[in-house]
Amino acid sequence: MKEILDGIKSKTEQATKNPGAKFGALYIYVLVIILAIGIYYVNNLENISRQSVPPVLKDTTVVTDLVLKNAQTIPPIDIKTVSQSTPELLTEGEKIYKTNCSSCHGENGAGGGPGSMGLNPAPRNFTSKDNWKNGTTLSSIYTTLMTGLPPSAMIAYDFLLPRERFAVAHYIRTSFIPTADNDTEADLLALEATYNLSGGLQLPAQIPVKSASFLFVSENQTANAKIDSTIASIKKYQSEIGFETFSKVVKNKKVALSFLSKNSGWKQNESAFVNLVVNNVNQNGFNGSVFNLKNEEWNSLYSLMLKLI
Ligand code: HEC
């Protein structure tokens, strides 16, 4: 290093004396700088090639579980009746509107409720007839409530009962919309056909998969524990007449008892039991010697099994 620096110094001195040597001196400086950059680059290659901001990958594998729902009966409605506004429907509709809608659409239906802040598009002002997307007829409002207007803040109100959707639609039409459009008979029939309003519906209960698998495992654990304790105390049954047969035909006690406890149809009668055992030999924990059992042996095996399980 010292030699290099001395070299540079003498070259610089030379250069001041001899203008022709100026380029030579400059050349060495440039060389040293390039070398330094090169060494820095090679040493930091890993950091340089790495992005300073790590890329963010969105996790698309997140699966949302089902929600807990009670079984629900949706009563059938007659579209001809419910399409006529009545004082009862309007009272019911007003209640529904105040609980579910006025926060966005405002008490007076002109939009601008406390929940409408910053929403784009803003909640519809029902008092103006401009630019409705689905329209102001009863069936259009019903459809809006069924499907919502994605991606806006107007969600589907499909958790309301059909009658409640009609009630709130009547209320909006009567109270806020100036001269709302009326449905034709075909519009109403189409609505009936789309949502099968006269059919009613029986919706089954639903539980989250997580809870279901927990229940399943814990049910299985209880059954397993029961079988384990039966096997542990099997000596108790030694004096039973079927015990000798049982020891002879069972290849694996735990498999056999689990199989029988899961397929409990055999408890109805002995021939169901015989069928179940001989048709699943080996997988069910019984061995091939069941084919040689005599009637009395089947009888005693069957009555022992009824005691064990
Ligand atoms: C969270 C705020 C919010 C609530 C609560 C809400 N809405 Fe809306 N609603 C909107 C927005 C926003 C729009 C405008 C959407 C658009 O134009 O795309 C809208 C639009 C509508 C429209 C106009 C449909 C059309 O054809 O243009 C109707 C009808 C409507 N809502 C009815 C209701 C009813 C009935 C309720 C209560 C059961 C309700 N909304 C509750 C936000 C809301």
Short mmCIF file of C-alpha atoms and ligand atoms in Angstrom, two decimals:
data_model
loop_
_atom_site.label_atom_id
_atom_site.label_comp_id
_atom_site.label_asym_id
_atom_site.label_seq_id
_atom_site.Cartn_x
_atom_site.Cartn_y
_atom_site.Cartn_z
CA MET A 1 0.00 0.00 0.00
CA LYS A 2 2.84 2.35 0.98
CA GLU A 3 4.54 1.75 -2.35
CA ILE A 4 1.34 2.52 -4.21
CA LEU A 5 0.85 5.76 -2.27
CA ASP A 6 4.51 6.74 -2.77
CA GLY A 7 4.07 5.93 -6.43
CA ILE A 8 0.99 8.17 -6.62
CA LYS A 9 2.85 10.96 -4.78
CA SER A 10 5.86 10.84 -7.10
CA LYS A 11 3.60 10.68 -10.14
CA THR A 12 1.69 13.72 -8.85
CA GLU A 13 4.94 15.57 -8.30
CA GLN A 14 6.07 14.62 -11.77
CA ALA A 15 2.74 15.78 -13.16
CA THR A 16 3.12 19.22 -11.68
CA LYS A 17 6.57 19.42 -13.25
CA ASN A 18 5.66 17.76 -16.46
CA PRO A 19 2.13 18.56 -17.72
CA GLY A 20 2.33 15.52 -20.07
CA ALA A 21 2.41 13.18 -17.05
CA LYS A 22 -0.91 14.62 -15.71
CA PHE A 23 -2.96 11.97 -17.44
CA GLY A 24 -0.84 9.14 -15.96
CA ALA A 25 -1.43 10.42 -12.41
CA LEU A 26 -5.17 10.78 -12.99
CA TYR A 27 -5.22 7.26 -14.40
CA ILE A 28 -3.94 5.80 -11.11
CA TYR A 29 -6.56 7.70 -9.05
CA VAL A 30 -9.34 6.43 -11.29
CA LEU A 31 -8.00 2.91 -11.04
CA VAL A 32 -7.95 3.02 -7.20
CA ILE A 33 -11.52 4.37 -7.08
CA ILE A 34 -12.82 1.71 -9.47
CA LEU A 35 -11.03 -0.97 -7.44
CA ALA A 36 -12.57 0.31 -4.19
CA ILE A 37 -16.08 0.36 -5.71
CA GLY A 38 -15.48 -3.15 -7.09
CA ILE A 39 -14.43 -4.54 -3.69
CA TYR A 40 -17.39 -2.83 -1.98
CA TYR A 41 -19.77 -4.24 -4.60
CA VAL A 42 -18.49 -7.81 -4.29
CA ASN A 43 -18.59 -7.73 -0.49
CA ASN A 44 -22.13 -6.40 -0.41
CA LEU A 45 -23.48 -8.36 -3.31
CA GLU A 46 -26.03 -10.12 -1.13
CA ASN A 47 -27.47 -6.91 0.32
CA ILE A 48 -27.48 -5.13 -3.00
CA SER A 49 -29.38 -7.88 -4.77
CA ARG A 50 -31.91 -8.13 -1.96
CA GLN A 51 -34.82 -5.73 -2.23
CA SER A 52 -34.76 -3.13 0.49
CA VAL A 53 -38.54 -3.48 0.85
CA PRO A 54 -39.40 -7.18 1.08
CA PRO A 55 -42.25 -8.13 -1.26
CA VAL A 56 -45.53 -8.74 0.52
CA LEU A 57 -47.44 -11.76 -0.69
CA LYS A 58 -51.10 -11.80 0.16
CA ASP A 59 -52.07 -15.00 1.92
CA THR A 60 -54.89 -16.38 -0.18
CA THR A 61 -55.10 -19.64 1.72
CA VAL A 62 -57.13 -18.19 4.59
CA VAL A 63 -60.50 -19.91 4.56
CA THR A 64 -63.34 -18.37 6.50
CA ASP A 65 -65.36 -20.87 8.46
CA LEU A 66 -69.13 -21.26 8.37
CA VAL A 67 -71.07 -19.23 10.88
CA LEU A 68 -73.35 -20.69 13.53
CA LYS A 69 -76.97 -20.55 12.36
CA ASN A 70 -80.12 -21.86 13.90
CA ALA A 71 -82.48 -23.89 11.78
CA GLN A 72 -85.06 -21.51 10.36
CA THR A 73 -88.47 -21.89 8.85
CA ILE A 74 -89.31 -19.23 6.28
CA PRO A 75 -93.08 -19.01 6.11
CA PRO A 76 -94.56 -18.95 2.59
CA ILE A 77 -96.13 -15.67 1.51
CA ASP A 78 -98.68 -14.84 -1.15
CA ILE A 79 -97.23 -12.20 -3.44
CA LYS A 80 -100.66 -10.85 -4.47
CA THR A 81 -101.53 -10.12 -0.84
CA VAL A 82 -98.18 -8.82 0.31
CA SER A 83 -97.77 -6.54 -2.71
CA GLN A 84 -100.70 -4.47 -1.42
CA SER A 85 -99.63 -1.88 1.13
CA THR A 86 -101.56 -2.09 4.44
CA PRO A 87 -101.26 -0.06 7.67
CA GLU A 88 -99.84 -3.17 9.40
CA LEU A 89 -97.14 -3.64 6.76
CA LEU A 90 -96.25 0.06 6.95
CA THR A 91 -95.92 0.00 10.75
CA GLU A 92 -93.79 -3.11 10.54
CA GLY A 93 -91.74 -1.54 7.74
CA GLU A 94 -91.12 1.63 9.69
CA LYS A 95 -89.71 -0.38 12.60
CA ILE A 96 -87.44 -2.34 10.31
CA TYR A 97 -86.34 0.85 8.55
CA LYS A 98 -85.44 2.57 11.82
CA THR A 99 -83.40 -0.39 13.05
CA ASN A 100 -81.65 -1.38 9.82
CA CYS A 101 -81.65 1.42 7.30
CA SER A 102 -81.97 4.92 8.78
CA SER A 103 -78.36 4.92 10.00
CA CYS A 104 -77.32 5.32 6.34
CA HIS A 105 -80.40 6.49 4.49
CA GLY A 106 -81.43 8.95 7.23
CA GLU A 107 -84.60 9.21 9.31
CA ASN A 108 -86.23 11.23 6.53
CA GLY A 109 -84.96 8.98 3.73
CA ALA A 110 -82.81 11.69 2.17
CA GLY A 111 -79.52 9.88 2.84
CA GLY A 112 -76.90 11.44 5.09
CA GLY A 113 -77.59 9.28 8.18
CA PRO A 114 -74.76 9.06 10.74
CA GLY A 115 -73.43 5.87 9.11
CA SER A 116 -73.17 7.46 5.68
CA MET A 117 -69.98 9.45 6.44
CA GLY A 118 -67.35 8.90 3.81
CA LEU A 119 -69.33 6.29 1.89
CA ASN A 120 -68.80 6.41 -1.87
CA PRO A 121 -71.27 5.96 -3.48
CA ALA A 122 -73.30 7.68 -0.78
CA PRO A 123 -76.44 5.94 0.48
CA ARG A 124 -79.29 6.69 -1.87
CA ASN A 125 -81.44 9.69 -1.22
CA PHE A 126 -84.89 8.12 -1.53
CA THR A 127 -86.56 11.48 -2.01
CA SER A 128 -84.99 11.91 -5.44
CA LYS A 129 -85.89 9.67 -8.35
CA ASP A 130 -82.60 10.20 -10.23
CA ASN A 131 -80.20 7.39 -11.14
CA TRP A 132 -81.69 4.46 -9.27
CA LYS A 133 -79.79 1.31 -10.14
CA ASN A 134 -82.47 -1.33 -9.65
CA GLY A 135 -85.47 0.97 -9.53
CA THR A 136 -88.29 2.08 -7.27
CA THR A 137 -90.87 -0.66 -7.93
CA LEU A 138 -91.66 -3.04 -5.09
CA SER A 139 -89.99 -5.93 -6.89
CA SER A 140 -86.86 -3.86 -7.65
CA ILE A 141 -86.46 -2.85 -4.03
CA TYR A 142 -87.06 -6.46 -3.00
CA THR A 143 -84.29 -7.50 -5.40
CA THR A 144 -81.95 -4.81 -4.02
CA LEU A 145 -82.56 -6.21 -0.54
CA MET A 146 -81.86 -9.77 -1.71
CA THR A 147 -78.67 -9.06 -3.62
CA GLY A 148 -77.34 -5.80 -2.20
CA LEU A 149 -75.48 -3.43 -4.53
CA PRO A 150 -71.89 -4.67 -4.40
CA PRO A 151 -69.28 -3.30 -4.09
CA SER A 152 -71.10 -0.42 -2.32
CA ALA A 153 -71.97 -0.34 1.38
CA MET A 154 -75.49 -1.51 0.46
CA ILE A 155 -75.29 -5.12 1.60
CA ALA A 156 -77.85 -7.85 0.98
CA TYR A 157 -80.53 -7.90 3.67
CA ASP A 158 -81.19 -11.57 3.05
CA PHE A 159 -81.52 -12.25 6.77
CA LEU A 160 -84.85 -10.40 6.88
CA LEU A 161 -87.91 -12.58 6.33
CA PRO A 162 -89.63 -12.15 2.93
CA ARG A 163 -92.57 -10.42 4.57
CA GLU A 164 -90.20 -8.01 6.34
CA ARG A 165 -88.52 -7.12 3.06
CA PHE A 166 -91.92 -6.26 1.55
CA ALA A 167 -92.85 -4.27 4.65
CA VAL A 168 -89.75 -2.07 4.53
CA ALA A 169 -90.05 -1.65 0.75
CA HIS A 170 -93.65 -0.45 1.16
CA TYR A 171 -92.54 1.94 3.89
CA ILE A 172 -89.79 3.50 1.74
CA ARG A 173 -92.08 3.78 -1.27
CA THR A 174 -94.93 5.33 0.71
CA SER A 175 -92.96 7.63 2.98
CA PHE A 176 -90.03 8.87 0.89
CA ILE A 177 -90.10 8.18 -2.84
CA PRO A 178 -92.08 10.76 -4.78
CA THR A 179 -94.42 8.82 -7.11
CA ALA A 180 -92.66 5.45 -6.96
CA ASP A 181 -93.07 3.24 -10.05
CA ASN A 182 -95.58 0.40 -9.86
CA ASP A 183 -94.99 -3.25 -10.73
CA THR A 184 -96.75 -4.95 -13.58
CA GLU A 185 -98.32 -8.31 -12.87
CA ALA A 186 -95.45 -9.90 -14.82
CA ASP A 187 -92.90 -8.20 -12.52
CA LEU A 188 -94.57 -9.75 -9.48
CA LEU A 189 -94.80 -13.17 -11.11
CA ALA A 190 -91.12 -12.97 -12.03
CA LEU A 191 -90.23 -12.11 -8.44
CA GLU A 192 -92.32 -15.03 -7.19
CA ALA A 193 -90.56 -17.33 -9.66
CA THR A 194 -87.08 -16.09 -8.73
CA TYR A 195 -87.43 -16.38 -4.98
CA ASN A 196 -90.16 -19.02 -4.72
CA LEU A 197 -92.01 -16.85 -2.22
CA SER A 198 -95.06 -19.09 -2.02
CA GLY A 199 -92.88 -22.14 -1.37
CA GLY A 200 -91.48 -21.08 2.00
CA LEU A 201 -88.25 -22.69 3.00
CA GLN A 202 -86.79 -24.87 5.70
CA LEU A 203 -83.21 -23.80 6.32
CA PRO A 204 -81.08 -26.33 8.17
CA ALA A 205 -78.95 -25.30 11.12
CA GLN A 206 -75.29 -24.84 10.42
CA ILE A 207 -72.28 -24.99 12.69
CA PRO A 208 -68.68 -23.96 12.02
CA VAL A 209 -66.45 -26.76 10.73
CA LYS A 210 -64.07 -26.16 13.65
CA SER A 211 -66.78 -26.83 16.21
CA ALA A 212 -68.08 -29.79 14.20
CA SER A 213 -64.70 -31.46 14.11
CA PHE A 214 -64.26 -30.77 17.80
CA LEU A 215 -67.60 -32.44 18.54
CA PHE A 216 -66.72 -35.32 16.25
CA VAL A 217 -63.36 -35.90 17.94
CA SER A 218 -64.80 -35.65 21.43
CA GLU A 219 -67.65 -38.04 20.54
CA ASN A 220 -65.08 -40.45 19.16
CA GLN A 221 -62.95 -40.06 22.24
CA THR A 222 -65.87 -40.99 24.47
CA ALA A 223 -66.61 -44.07 22.35
CA ASN A 224 -62.92 -45.00 22.35
CA ALA A 225 -62.60 -44.63 26.08
CA LYS A 226 -65.64 -46.85 26.57
CA ILE A 227 -64.16 -49.59 24.40
CA ASP A 228 -60.79 -49.35 26.13
CA SER A 229 -62.41 -49.83 29.51
CA THR A 230 -64.48 -52.79 28.24
CA ILE A 231 -61.31 -54.45 26.97
CA ALA A 232 -59.48 -53.73 30.23
CA SER A 233 -62.23 -55.43 32.20
CA ILE A 234 -62.91 -58.23 29.71
CA LYS A 235 -61.95 -60.91 32.24
CA LYS A 236 -65.23 -60.13 33.98
CA TYR A 237 -66.99 -61.91 31.13
CA GLN A 238 -64.81 -65.02 31.23
CA SER A 239 -67.55 -67.15 32.72
CA GLU A 240 -70.07 -66.17 30.01
CA ILE A 241 -70.80 -68.97 27.55
CA GLY A 242 -69.89 -66.86 24.50
CA PHE A 243 -66.48 -65.92 25.85
CA GLU A 244 -64.60 -68.88 24.42
CA THR A 245 -66.10 -68.31 20.96
CA PHE A 246 -65.30 -64.62 21.23
CA SER A 247 -61.61 -65.36 21.96
CA LYS A 248 -61.51 -67.77 19.03
CA VAL A 249 -63.06 -65.57 16.32
CA VAL A 250 -61.71 -62.17 17.28
CA LYS A 251 -58.45 -61.19 15.65
CA ASN A 252 -58.25 -57.73 17.21
CA LYS A 253 -60.54 -56.92 20.14
CA LYS A 254 -60.34 -53.14 19.80
CA VAL A 255 -61.07 -53.16 16.07
CA ALA A 256 -63.93 -55.62 16.50
CA LEU A 257 -65.59 -53.71 19.33
CA SER A 258 -65.14 -50.31 17.62
CA PHE A 259 -66.60 -51.74 14.42
CA LEU A 260 -69.64 -53.08 16.24
CA SER A 261 -70.18 -49.92 18.24
CA LYS A 262 -70.09 -47.78 15.08
CA ASN A 263 -72.49 -50.03 13.14
CA SER A 264 -75.09 -50.56 15.82
CA GLY A 265 -77.77 -51.87 13.40
CA TRP A 266 -76.77 -55.44 14.40
CA LYS A 267 -78.43 -54.97 17.78
CA GLN A 268 -81.85 -55.40 16.17
CA ASN A 269 -81.51 -59.12 15.60
CA GLU A 270 -79.02 -61.94 15.41
CA SER A 271 -79.12 -62.40 11.64
CA ALA A 272 -78.17 -58.74 11.15
CA PHE A 273 -75.25 -59.40 13.47
CA VAL A 274 -74.16 -62.54 11.56
CA ASN A 275 -74.34 -60.68 8.26
CA LEU A 276 -72.34 -57.75 9.48
CA VAL A 277 -69.60 -59.96 10.90
CA VAL A 278 -69.21 -62.40 7.99
CA ASN A 279 -69.44 -59.73 5.31
CA ASN A 280 -66.58 -57.70 6.72
CA VAL A 281 -64.27 -60.42 8.02
CA ASN A 282 -60.69 -59.24 8.62
CA GLN A 283 -61.35 -55.51 8.26
CA ASN A 284 -63.78 -55.72 11.17
CA GLY A 285 -61.39 -57.32 13.64
CA PHE A 286 -62.97 -60.82 13.33
CA ASN A 287 -61.09 -63.69 11.66
CA GLY A 288 -62.09 -66.35 9.12
CA SER A 289 -63.08 -68.88 11.74
CA VAL A 290 -66.47 -67.14 12.02
CA PHE A 291 -67.42 -69.16 8.92
CA ASN A 292 -67.22 -72.39 10.95
CA LEU A 293 -69.37 -71.23 13.85
CA LYS A 294 -72.37 -73.38 14.76
CA ASN A 295 -75.75 -71.91 15.55
CA GLU A 296 -75.35 -72.19 19.32
CA GLU A 297 -71.99 -70.48 19.07
CA TRP A 298 -73.52 -67.58 17.13
CA ASN A 299 -76.26 -67.37 19.78
CA SER A 300 -73.84 -67.16 22.64
CA LEU A 301 -71.49 -64.77 20.80
CA TYR A 302 -74.41 -62.52 19.99
CA SER A 303 -75.66 -62.38 23.56
CA LEU A 304 -72.15 -61.69 24.84
CA MET A 305 -71.72 -58.85 22.33
CA LEU A 306 -74.99 -57.29 23.46
CA LYS A 307 -73.56 -57.21 26.97
CA LEU A 308 -70.19 -55.82 25.90
CA ILE A 309 -71.47 -52.98 23.72
C1 HEC B 1 -74.22 0.91 5.56
C2 HEC B 1 -75.08 1.84 4.91
C3 HEC B 1 -76.40 1.36 4.40
C4 HEC B 1 -77.42 0.77 5.09
C5 HEC B 1 -77.48 0.43 6.56
C6 HEC B 1 -78.49 0.54 4.13
N1 HEC B 1 -78.12 0.99 2.91
FE1 HEC B 1 -79.28 1.03 1.25
N2 HEC B 1 -77.78 1.87 0.21
C7 HEC B 1 -76.55 2.20 0.71
C8 HEC B 1 -75.73 2.74 -0.36
C9 HEC B 1 -74.30 3.18 -0.22
C10 HEC B 1 -76.53 2.73 -1.52
C11 HEC B 1 -76.13 3.20 -2.91
C12 HEC B 1 -75.46 2.08 -3.64
C13 HEC B 1 -75.17 2.38 -5.08
O1 HEC B 1 -75.73 3.34 -5.62
O2 HEC B 1 -74.41 1.59 -5.67
C14 HEC B 1 -77.80 2.20 -1.11
C15 HEC B 1 -78.87 2.05 -1.98
C16 HEC B 1 -80.11 1.58 -1.62
C17 HEC B 1 -81.24 1.50 -2.51
C18 HEC B 1 -81.27 1.98 -3.94
C19 HEC B 1 -81.26 0.86 -4.94
C20 HEC B 1 -81.21 1.36 -6.36
O3 HEC B 1 -81.96 0.82 -7.18
O4 HEC B 1 -80.40 2.28 -6.68
C21 HEC B 1 -82.28 0.99 -1.78
C22 HEC B 1 -83.69 0.71 -2.24
C23 HEC B 1 -81.79 0.74 -0.45
N3 HEC B 1 -80.46 1.10 -0.38
C24 HEC B 1 -82.56 0.23 0.57
C25 HEC B 1 -82.08 -0.01 1.84
C26 HEC B 1 -82.86 -0.59 2.90
C27 HEC B 1 -84.32 -0.97 2.79
C28 HEC B 1 -82.06 -0.67 3.98
C29 HEC B 1 -82.40 -1.29 5.31
C30 HEC B 1 -82.97 -2.62 5.33
C31 HEC B 1 -80.77 -0.16 3.61
N4 HEC B 1 -80.81 0.23 2.31
C32 HEC B 1 -79.69 -0.05 4.46
C33 HEC B 1 -76.12 2.04 2.01
C34 HEC B 1 -76.86 1.50 3.02
#
